[in-house]
Tab-separated table of C-alpha atoms and ligand atoms in Angstrom:
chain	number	residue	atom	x	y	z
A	11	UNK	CA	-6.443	-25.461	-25.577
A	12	UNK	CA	-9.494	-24.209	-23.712
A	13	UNK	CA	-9.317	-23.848	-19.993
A	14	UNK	CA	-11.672	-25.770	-18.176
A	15	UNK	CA	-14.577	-23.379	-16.187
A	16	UNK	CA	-13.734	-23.028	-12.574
A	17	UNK	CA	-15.553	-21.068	-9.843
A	18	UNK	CA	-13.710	-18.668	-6.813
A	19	UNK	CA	-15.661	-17.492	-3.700
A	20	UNK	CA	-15.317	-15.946	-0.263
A	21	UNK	CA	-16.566	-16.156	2.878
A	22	UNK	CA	-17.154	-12.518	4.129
A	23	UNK	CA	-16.355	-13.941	8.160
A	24	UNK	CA	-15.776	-10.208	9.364
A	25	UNK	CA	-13.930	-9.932	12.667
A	26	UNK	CA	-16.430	-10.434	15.254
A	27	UNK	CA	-17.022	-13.934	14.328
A	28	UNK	CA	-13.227	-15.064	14.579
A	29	UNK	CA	-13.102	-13.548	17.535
A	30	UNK	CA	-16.479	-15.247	19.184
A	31	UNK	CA	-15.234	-18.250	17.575
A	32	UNK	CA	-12.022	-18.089	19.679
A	33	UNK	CA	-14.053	-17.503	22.827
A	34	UNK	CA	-13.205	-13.449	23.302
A	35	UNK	CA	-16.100	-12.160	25.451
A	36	UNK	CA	-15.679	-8.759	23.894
A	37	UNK	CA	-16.169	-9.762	20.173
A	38	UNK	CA	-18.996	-7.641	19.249
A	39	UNK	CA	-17.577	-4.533	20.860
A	40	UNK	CA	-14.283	-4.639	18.224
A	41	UNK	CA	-14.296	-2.920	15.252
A	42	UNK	CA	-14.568	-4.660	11.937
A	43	UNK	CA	-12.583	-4.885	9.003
A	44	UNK	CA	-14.602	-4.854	6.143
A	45	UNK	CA	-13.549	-1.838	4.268
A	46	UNK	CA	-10.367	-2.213	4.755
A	47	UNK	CA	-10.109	-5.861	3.391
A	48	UNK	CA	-12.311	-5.553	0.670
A	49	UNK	CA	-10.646	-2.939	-0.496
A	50	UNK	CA	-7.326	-4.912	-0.769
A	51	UNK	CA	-9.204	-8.331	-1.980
A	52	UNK	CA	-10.595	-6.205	-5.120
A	53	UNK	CA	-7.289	-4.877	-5.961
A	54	UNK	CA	-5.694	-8.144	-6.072
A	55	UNK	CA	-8.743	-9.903	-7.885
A	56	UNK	CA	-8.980	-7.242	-10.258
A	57	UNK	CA	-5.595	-7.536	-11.462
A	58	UNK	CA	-5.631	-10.730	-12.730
A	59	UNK	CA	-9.689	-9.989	-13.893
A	60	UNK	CA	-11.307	-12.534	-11.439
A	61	UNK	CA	-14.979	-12.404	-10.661
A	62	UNK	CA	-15.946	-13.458	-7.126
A	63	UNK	CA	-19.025	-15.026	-5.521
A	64	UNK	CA	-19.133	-13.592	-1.574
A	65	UNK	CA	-20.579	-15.462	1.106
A	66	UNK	CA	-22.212	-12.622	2.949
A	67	UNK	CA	-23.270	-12.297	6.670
A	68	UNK	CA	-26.427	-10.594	7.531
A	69	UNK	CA	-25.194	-9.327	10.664
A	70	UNK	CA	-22.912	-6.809	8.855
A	71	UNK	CA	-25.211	-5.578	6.989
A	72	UNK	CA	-27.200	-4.334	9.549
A	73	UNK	CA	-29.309	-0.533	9.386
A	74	UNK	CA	-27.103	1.799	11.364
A	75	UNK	CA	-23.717	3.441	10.936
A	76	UNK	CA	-21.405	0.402	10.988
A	77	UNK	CA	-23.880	-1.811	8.407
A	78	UNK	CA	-24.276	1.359	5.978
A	79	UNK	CA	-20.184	1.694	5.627
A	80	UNK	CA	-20.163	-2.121	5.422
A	81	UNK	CA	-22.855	-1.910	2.750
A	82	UNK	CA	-20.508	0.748	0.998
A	83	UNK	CA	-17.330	-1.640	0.839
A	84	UNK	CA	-19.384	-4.148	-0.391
A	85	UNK	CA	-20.809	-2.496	-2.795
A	86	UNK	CA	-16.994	-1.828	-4.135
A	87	UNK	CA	-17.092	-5.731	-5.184
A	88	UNK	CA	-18.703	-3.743	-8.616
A	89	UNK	CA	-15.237	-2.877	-9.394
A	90	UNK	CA	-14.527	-6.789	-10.262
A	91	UNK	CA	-15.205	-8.083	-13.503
A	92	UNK	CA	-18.106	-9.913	-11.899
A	93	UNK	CA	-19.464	-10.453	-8.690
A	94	UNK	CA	-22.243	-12.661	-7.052
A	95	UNK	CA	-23.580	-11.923	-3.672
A	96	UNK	CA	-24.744	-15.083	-1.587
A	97	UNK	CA	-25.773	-16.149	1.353
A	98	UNK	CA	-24.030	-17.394	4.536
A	99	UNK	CA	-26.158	-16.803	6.996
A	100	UNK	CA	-27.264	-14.120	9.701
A	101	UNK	CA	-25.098	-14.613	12.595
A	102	UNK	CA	-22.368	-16.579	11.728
A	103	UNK	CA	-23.245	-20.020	14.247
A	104	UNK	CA	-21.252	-22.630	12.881
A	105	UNK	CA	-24.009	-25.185	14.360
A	106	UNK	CA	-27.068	-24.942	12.118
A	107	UNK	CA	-27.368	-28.807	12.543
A	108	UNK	CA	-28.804	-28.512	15.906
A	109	UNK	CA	-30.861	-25.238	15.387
A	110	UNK	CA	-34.963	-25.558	15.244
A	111	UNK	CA	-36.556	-25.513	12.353
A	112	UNK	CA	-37.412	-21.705	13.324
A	113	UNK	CA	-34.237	-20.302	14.204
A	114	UNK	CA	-32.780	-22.014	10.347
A	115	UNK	CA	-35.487	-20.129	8.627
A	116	UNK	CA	-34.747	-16.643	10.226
A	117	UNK	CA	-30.801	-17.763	9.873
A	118	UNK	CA	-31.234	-17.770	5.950
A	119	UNK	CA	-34.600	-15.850	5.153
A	120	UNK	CA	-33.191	-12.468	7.194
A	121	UNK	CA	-29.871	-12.813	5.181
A	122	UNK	CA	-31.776	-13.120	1.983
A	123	UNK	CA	-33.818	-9.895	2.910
A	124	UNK	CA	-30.993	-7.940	3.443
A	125	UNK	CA	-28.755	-8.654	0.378
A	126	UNK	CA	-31.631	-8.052	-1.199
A	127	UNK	CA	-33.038	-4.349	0.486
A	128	UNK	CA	-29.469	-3.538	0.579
A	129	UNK	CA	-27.383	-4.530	-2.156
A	130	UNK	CA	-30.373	-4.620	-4.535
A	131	UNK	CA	-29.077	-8.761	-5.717
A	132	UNK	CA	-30.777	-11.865	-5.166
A	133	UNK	CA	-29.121	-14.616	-3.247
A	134	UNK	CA	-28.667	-17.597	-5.101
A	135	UNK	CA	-26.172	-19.738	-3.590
A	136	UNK	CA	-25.999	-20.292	0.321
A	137	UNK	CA	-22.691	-21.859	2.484
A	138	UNK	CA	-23.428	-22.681	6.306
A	139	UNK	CA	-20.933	-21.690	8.795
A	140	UNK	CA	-18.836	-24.693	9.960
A	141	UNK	CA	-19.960	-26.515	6.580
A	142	UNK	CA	-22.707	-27.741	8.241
A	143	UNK	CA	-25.668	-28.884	6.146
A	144	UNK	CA	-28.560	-30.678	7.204
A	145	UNK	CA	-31.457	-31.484	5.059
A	146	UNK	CA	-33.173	-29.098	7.309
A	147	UNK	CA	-30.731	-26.174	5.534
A	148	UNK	CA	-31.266	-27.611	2.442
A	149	UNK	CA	-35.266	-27.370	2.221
A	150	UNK	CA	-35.335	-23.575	3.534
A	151	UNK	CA	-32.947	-23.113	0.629
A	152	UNK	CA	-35.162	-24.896	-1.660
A	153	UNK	CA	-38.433	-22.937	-0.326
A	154	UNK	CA	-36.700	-20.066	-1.279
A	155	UNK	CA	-35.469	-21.324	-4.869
A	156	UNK	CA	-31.756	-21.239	-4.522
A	157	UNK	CA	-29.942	-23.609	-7.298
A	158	UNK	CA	-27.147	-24.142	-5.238
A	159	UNK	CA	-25.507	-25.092	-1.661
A	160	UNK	CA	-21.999	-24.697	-0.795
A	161	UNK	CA	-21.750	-26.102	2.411
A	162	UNK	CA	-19.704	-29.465	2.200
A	163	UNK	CA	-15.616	-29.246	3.215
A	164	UNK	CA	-14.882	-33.185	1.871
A	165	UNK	CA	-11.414	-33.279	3.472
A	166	UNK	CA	-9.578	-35.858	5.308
A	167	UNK	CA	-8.444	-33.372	7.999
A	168	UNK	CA	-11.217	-32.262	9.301
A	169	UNK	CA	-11.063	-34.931	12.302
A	170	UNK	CA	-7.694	-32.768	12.527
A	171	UNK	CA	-9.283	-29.057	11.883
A	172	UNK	CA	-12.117	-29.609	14.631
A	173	UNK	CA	-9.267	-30.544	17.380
A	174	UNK	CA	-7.179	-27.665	16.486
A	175	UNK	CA	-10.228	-25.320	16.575
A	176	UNK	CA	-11.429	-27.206	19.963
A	177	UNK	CA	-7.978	-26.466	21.107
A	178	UNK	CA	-7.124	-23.022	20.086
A	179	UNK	CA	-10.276	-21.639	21.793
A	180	UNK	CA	-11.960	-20.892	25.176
A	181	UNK	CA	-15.764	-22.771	24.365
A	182	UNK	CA	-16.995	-24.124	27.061
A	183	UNK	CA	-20.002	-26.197	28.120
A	184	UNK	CA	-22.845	-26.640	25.441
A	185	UNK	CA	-20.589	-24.487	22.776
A	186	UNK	CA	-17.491	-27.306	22.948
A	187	UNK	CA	-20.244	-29.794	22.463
A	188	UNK	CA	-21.762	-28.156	19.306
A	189	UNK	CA	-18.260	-27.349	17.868
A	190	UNK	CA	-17.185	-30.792	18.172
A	191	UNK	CA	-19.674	-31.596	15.020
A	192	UNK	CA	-18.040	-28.788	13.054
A	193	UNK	CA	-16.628	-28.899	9.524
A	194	UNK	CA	-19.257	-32.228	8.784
A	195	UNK	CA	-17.617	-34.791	10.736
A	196	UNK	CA	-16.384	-37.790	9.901
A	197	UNK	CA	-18.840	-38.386	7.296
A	198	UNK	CA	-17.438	-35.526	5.083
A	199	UNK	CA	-14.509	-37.620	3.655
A	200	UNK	CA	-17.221	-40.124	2.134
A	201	UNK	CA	-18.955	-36.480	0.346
A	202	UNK	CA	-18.005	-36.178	-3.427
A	203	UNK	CA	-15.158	-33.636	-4.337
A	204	UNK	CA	-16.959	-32.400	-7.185
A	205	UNK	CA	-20.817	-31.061	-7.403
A	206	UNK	CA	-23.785	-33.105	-7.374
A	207	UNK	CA	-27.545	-33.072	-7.290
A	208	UNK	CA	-29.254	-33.752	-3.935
A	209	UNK	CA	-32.828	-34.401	-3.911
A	210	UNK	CA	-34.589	-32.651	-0.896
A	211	UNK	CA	-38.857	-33.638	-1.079
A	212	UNK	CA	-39.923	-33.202	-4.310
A	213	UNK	CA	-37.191	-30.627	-6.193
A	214	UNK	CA	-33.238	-30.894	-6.699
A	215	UNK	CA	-30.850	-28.443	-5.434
A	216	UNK	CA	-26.819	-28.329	-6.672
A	217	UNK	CA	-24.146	-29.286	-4.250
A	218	UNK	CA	-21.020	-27.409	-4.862
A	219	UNK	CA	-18.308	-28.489	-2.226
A	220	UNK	CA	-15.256	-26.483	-1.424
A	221	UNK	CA	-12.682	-28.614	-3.745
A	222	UNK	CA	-9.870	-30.105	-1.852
A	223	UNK	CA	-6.740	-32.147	-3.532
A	224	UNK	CA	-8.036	-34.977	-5.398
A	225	UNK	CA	-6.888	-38.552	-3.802
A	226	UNK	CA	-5.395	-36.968	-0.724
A	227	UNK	CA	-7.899	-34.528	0.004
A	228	UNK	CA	-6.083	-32.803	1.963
A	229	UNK	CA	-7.411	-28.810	1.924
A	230	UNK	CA	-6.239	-26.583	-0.953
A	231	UNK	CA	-8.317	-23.211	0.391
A	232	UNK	CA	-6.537	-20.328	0.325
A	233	UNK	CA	-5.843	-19.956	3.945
A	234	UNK	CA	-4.269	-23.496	4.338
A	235	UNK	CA	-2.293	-22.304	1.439
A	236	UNK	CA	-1.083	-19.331	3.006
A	237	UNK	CA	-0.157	-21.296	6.224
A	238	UNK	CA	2.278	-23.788	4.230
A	239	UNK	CA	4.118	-20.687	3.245
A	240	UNK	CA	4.117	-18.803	6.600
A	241	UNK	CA	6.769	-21.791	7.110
A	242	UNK	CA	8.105	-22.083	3.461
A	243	UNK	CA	7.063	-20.422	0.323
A	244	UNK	CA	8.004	-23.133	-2.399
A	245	UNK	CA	6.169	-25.289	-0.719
A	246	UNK	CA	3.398	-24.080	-0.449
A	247	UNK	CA	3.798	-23.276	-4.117
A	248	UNK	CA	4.672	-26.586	-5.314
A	249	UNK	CA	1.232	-27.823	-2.906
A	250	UNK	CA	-0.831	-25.202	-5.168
A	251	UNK	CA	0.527	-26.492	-8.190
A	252	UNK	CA	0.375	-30.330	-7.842
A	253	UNK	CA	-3.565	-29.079	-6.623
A	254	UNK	CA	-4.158	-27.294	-10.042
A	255	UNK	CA	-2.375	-29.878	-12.236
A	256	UNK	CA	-4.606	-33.233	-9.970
A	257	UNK	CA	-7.987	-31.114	-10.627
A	258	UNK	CA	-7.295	-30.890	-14.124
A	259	UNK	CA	-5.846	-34.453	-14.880
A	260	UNK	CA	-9.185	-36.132	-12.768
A	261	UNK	CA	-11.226	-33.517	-14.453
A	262	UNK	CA	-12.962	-31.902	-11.043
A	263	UNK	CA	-14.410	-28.962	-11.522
A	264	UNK	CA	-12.422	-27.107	-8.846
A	265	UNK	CA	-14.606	-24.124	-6.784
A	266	UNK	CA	-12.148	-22.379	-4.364
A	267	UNK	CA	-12.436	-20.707	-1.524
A	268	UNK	CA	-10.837	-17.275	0.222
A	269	UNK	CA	-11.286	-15.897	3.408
A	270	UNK	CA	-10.730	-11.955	4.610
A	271	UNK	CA	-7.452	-13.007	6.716
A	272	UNK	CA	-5.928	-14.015	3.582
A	273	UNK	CA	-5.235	-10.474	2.908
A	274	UNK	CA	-4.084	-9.506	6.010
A	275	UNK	CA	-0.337	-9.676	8.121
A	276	UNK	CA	1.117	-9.067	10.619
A	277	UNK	CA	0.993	-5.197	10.543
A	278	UNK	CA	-2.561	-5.426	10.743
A	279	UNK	CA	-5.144	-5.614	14.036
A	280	UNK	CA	-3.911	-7.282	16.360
A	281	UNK	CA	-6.964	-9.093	17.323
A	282	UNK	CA	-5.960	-11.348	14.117
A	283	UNK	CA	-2.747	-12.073	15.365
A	284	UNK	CA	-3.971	-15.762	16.496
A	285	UNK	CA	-4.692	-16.658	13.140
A	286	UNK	CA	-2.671	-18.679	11.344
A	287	UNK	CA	-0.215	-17.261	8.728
A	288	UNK	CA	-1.097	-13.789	10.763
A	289	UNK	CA	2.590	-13.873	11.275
A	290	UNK	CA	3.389	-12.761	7.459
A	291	UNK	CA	3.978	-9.292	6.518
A	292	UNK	CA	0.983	-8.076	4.518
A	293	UNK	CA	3.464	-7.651	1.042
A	294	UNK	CA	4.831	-11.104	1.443
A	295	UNK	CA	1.153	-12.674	1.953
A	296	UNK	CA	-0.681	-10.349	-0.797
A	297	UNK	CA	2.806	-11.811	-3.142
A	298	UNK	CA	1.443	-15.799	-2.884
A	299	UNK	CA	-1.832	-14.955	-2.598
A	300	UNK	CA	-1.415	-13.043	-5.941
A	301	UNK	CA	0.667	-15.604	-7.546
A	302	UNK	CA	-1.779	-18.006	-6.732
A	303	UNK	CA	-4.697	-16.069	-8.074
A	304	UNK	CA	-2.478	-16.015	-11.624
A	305	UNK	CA	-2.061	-19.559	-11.676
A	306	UNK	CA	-5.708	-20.342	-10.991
A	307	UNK	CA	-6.697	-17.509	-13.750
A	308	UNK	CA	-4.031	-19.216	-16.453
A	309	UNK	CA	-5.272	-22.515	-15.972
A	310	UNK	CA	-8.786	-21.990	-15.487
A	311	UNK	CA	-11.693	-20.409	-16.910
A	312	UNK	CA	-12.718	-19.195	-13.693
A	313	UNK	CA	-16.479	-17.621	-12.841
A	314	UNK	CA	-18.995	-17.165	-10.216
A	315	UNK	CA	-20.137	-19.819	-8.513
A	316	UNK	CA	-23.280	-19.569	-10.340
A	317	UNK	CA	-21.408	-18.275	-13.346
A	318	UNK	CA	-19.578	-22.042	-13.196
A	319	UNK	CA	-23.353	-23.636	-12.599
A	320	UNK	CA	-25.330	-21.984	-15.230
A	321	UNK	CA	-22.155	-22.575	-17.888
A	322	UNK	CA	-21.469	-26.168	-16.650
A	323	UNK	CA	-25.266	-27.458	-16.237
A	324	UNK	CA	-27.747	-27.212	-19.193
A	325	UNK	CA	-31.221	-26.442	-17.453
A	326	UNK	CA	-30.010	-24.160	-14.891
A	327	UNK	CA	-30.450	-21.245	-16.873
A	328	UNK	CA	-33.901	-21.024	-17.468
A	329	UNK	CA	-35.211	-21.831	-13.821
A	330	UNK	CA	-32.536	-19.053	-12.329
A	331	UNK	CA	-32.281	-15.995	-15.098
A	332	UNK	CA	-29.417	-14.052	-14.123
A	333	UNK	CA	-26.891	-13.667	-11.705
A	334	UNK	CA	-27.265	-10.266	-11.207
A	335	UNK	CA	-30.628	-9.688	-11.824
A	336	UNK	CA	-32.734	-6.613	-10.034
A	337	UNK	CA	-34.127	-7.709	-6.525
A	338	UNK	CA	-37.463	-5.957	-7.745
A	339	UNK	CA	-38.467	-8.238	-9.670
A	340	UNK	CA	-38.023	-12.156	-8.715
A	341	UNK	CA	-39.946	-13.732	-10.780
A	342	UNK	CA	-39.448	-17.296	-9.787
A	343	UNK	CA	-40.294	-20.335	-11.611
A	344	UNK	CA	-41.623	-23.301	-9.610
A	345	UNK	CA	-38.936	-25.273	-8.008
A	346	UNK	CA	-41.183	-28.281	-7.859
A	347	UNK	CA	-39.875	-31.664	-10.605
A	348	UNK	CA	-36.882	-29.472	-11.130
A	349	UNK	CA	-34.521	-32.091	-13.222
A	350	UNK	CA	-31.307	-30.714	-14.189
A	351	UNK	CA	-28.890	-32.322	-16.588
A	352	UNK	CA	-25.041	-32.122	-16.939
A	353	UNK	CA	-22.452	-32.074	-19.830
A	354	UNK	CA	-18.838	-33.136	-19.875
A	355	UNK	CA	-18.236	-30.556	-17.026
A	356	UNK	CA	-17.048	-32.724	-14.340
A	357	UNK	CA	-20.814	-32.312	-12.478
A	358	UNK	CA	-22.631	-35.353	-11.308
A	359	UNK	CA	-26.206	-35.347	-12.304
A	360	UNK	CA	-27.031	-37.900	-9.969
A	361	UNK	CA	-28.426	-38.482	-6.253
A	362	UNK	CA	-26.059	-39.129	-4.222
A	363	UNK	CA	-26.224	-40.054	-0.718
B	429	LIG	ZN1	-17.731	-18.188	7.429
């Protein structure tokens, strides 16, 4: 029986941004922990052979001492059986949807430039901070000729997630305000939980949400995974698999998503320590996270993000190339009357709205 294609990403959040995020004024004085994670997230990716698309933050890649060692543990990513480098931003503000039209441009075109200069791939895909994305987002992406957005969380908790975040942290004033749009509102339970065309002037750009549990919707990242079994592993295990078995039986397409933390416990930095499932000891979390990973591999055909786009969508191909292809030379087809179709794959090759 052939397994249906799948996609797995990460969001490279380093640790300055958890920290800002939970109101520590020092956060960009502590260290980062880059190349210690990634060193850990390719061992247990390349044992069961998984590629990886990684949402990367422009900050880190900065030109001085701490970007160049960042740069190197990136670059260790090669070790995978495929990777995709994408785009999630410069500084990590999970409130694009009230940025100027300015300040969204330098946001995405500065992160572009640098994956580009310094890990020699271009940018295809792009996932806003906070899964925010405004139409504002969505035409910078299309001026720059990205085929897909990864933006949308459609969960039913995120009414829940925003409160817990608005409680856990110290924001204050205009930040609270701005958080309390994060993770898309209410109106991200009404966005599809499978990808879709949207239609931004006059060219088409692929919307590829973070998949949650079909019907209950409830989150199935890897983080909210780990959490269930920081109180009990089976079941958090029998939650993975009742995931796995609803995306194939509905037929969505599923596209999930880790984060750094998911590799970390509690003999790690201590500046984590707030984070849920931090409470785990690094060989019991790497354990699920691993069995997990198997599952996902065994069920799935799993790729890149744009690995799952260009094998899913007829059409893609020829307006993208490759994946991987050198930075020197991006030759770019027009964007403009872009029409993409789909096949049996589980994508909607429709508006939606
Ligand atoms: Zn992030």
């Amino acid at each position: 029986m052939t397994r249906p294609i799948a996609s797995l990403s990460m969001d490279l959040d380093n640790q300055w941004a958890y920290l800002r995020a939970a109101g520590r004024e020092d956060w960009a004085q502590r260290p980062g922990y880059l190349p210690q994670v990634i060193d850990r997230i390719v061992d247990v990716l390349g044992d069961s052979q998984l590629p990886l698309t990684v949402f990367v933050v422009g900050r880190d890649l900065s030109d001085d001492d701490v970007g160049r060692s960042n740069i190197d543990a990136i670059e260790s990513f090669d070790r995978l059986a495929d990777w995709e480098a994408a785009n999630h931003s410069l500084n990590h503000l999970p409130w694009m949807h009230t940025m100027d039209q300015e300040q969204i441009v330098s946001e995405i075109e500065t992160t572009h430039q640098r994956i580009a200069q310094s890990l020699g791939r271009r940018p295809l895909g792009f996932r806003g901070p906070g899964f925010s994305c405004p139409d504002s987002v969505l035409r910078v992406l299309s001026e720059l000729d990205y085929a897909y957005d990864a933006s949308i969380f459609p969960t039913s908790i995120a009414p829940i997630a925003r409160m817990a975040f608005l409680i856990k942290s110290d924001l204050k004033g205009e930040q609270r305000e701005r958080a309390k749009k994060l993770y898309g509102g209410f109106s991200s339970l009404r966005q599809p939980n499978r990808p879709f065309l949207r239609t931004i002037d006059d060219s088409q750009l692929w919307e590829m949400p973070v998949t949650v549990m079909p019907w209950t919707r409830t989150p199935i990242h890897f983080s909210y995974f780990t959490y269930l079994a920081s109180f009990s592993t089976l079941a958090a295990k029998t939650y993975f698999r009742t995931a796995i078995r609803l995306c194939r039986m509905t037929g969505t397409p599923p596209s999930l998503l880790l984060h750094p933390p998911d590799f970390l416990g509690s003999e790690d930095d201590h500046d984590m320590s707030y984070f849920p499932a931090m409470n785990m000891a690094v060989k019991d979390k790497l354990a699920i996270v691993r069995w997990a990973l198997e599952l996902y591999a065994e069920t799935f055909d799993v790729r890149t993000m744009i690995g799952q786009l260009r094998d899913s969508v007829a059409g893609v191909d020829e307006r993208i190339g490759g994946p991987n292809r050198d930075a020197d030379h991006p030759s770019l087809p027009s964007h403009a009357g872009h029409r993409a179709t789909a096949d049996s794959s589980g994508f909607v090759a429709t508006d939606h709205d």
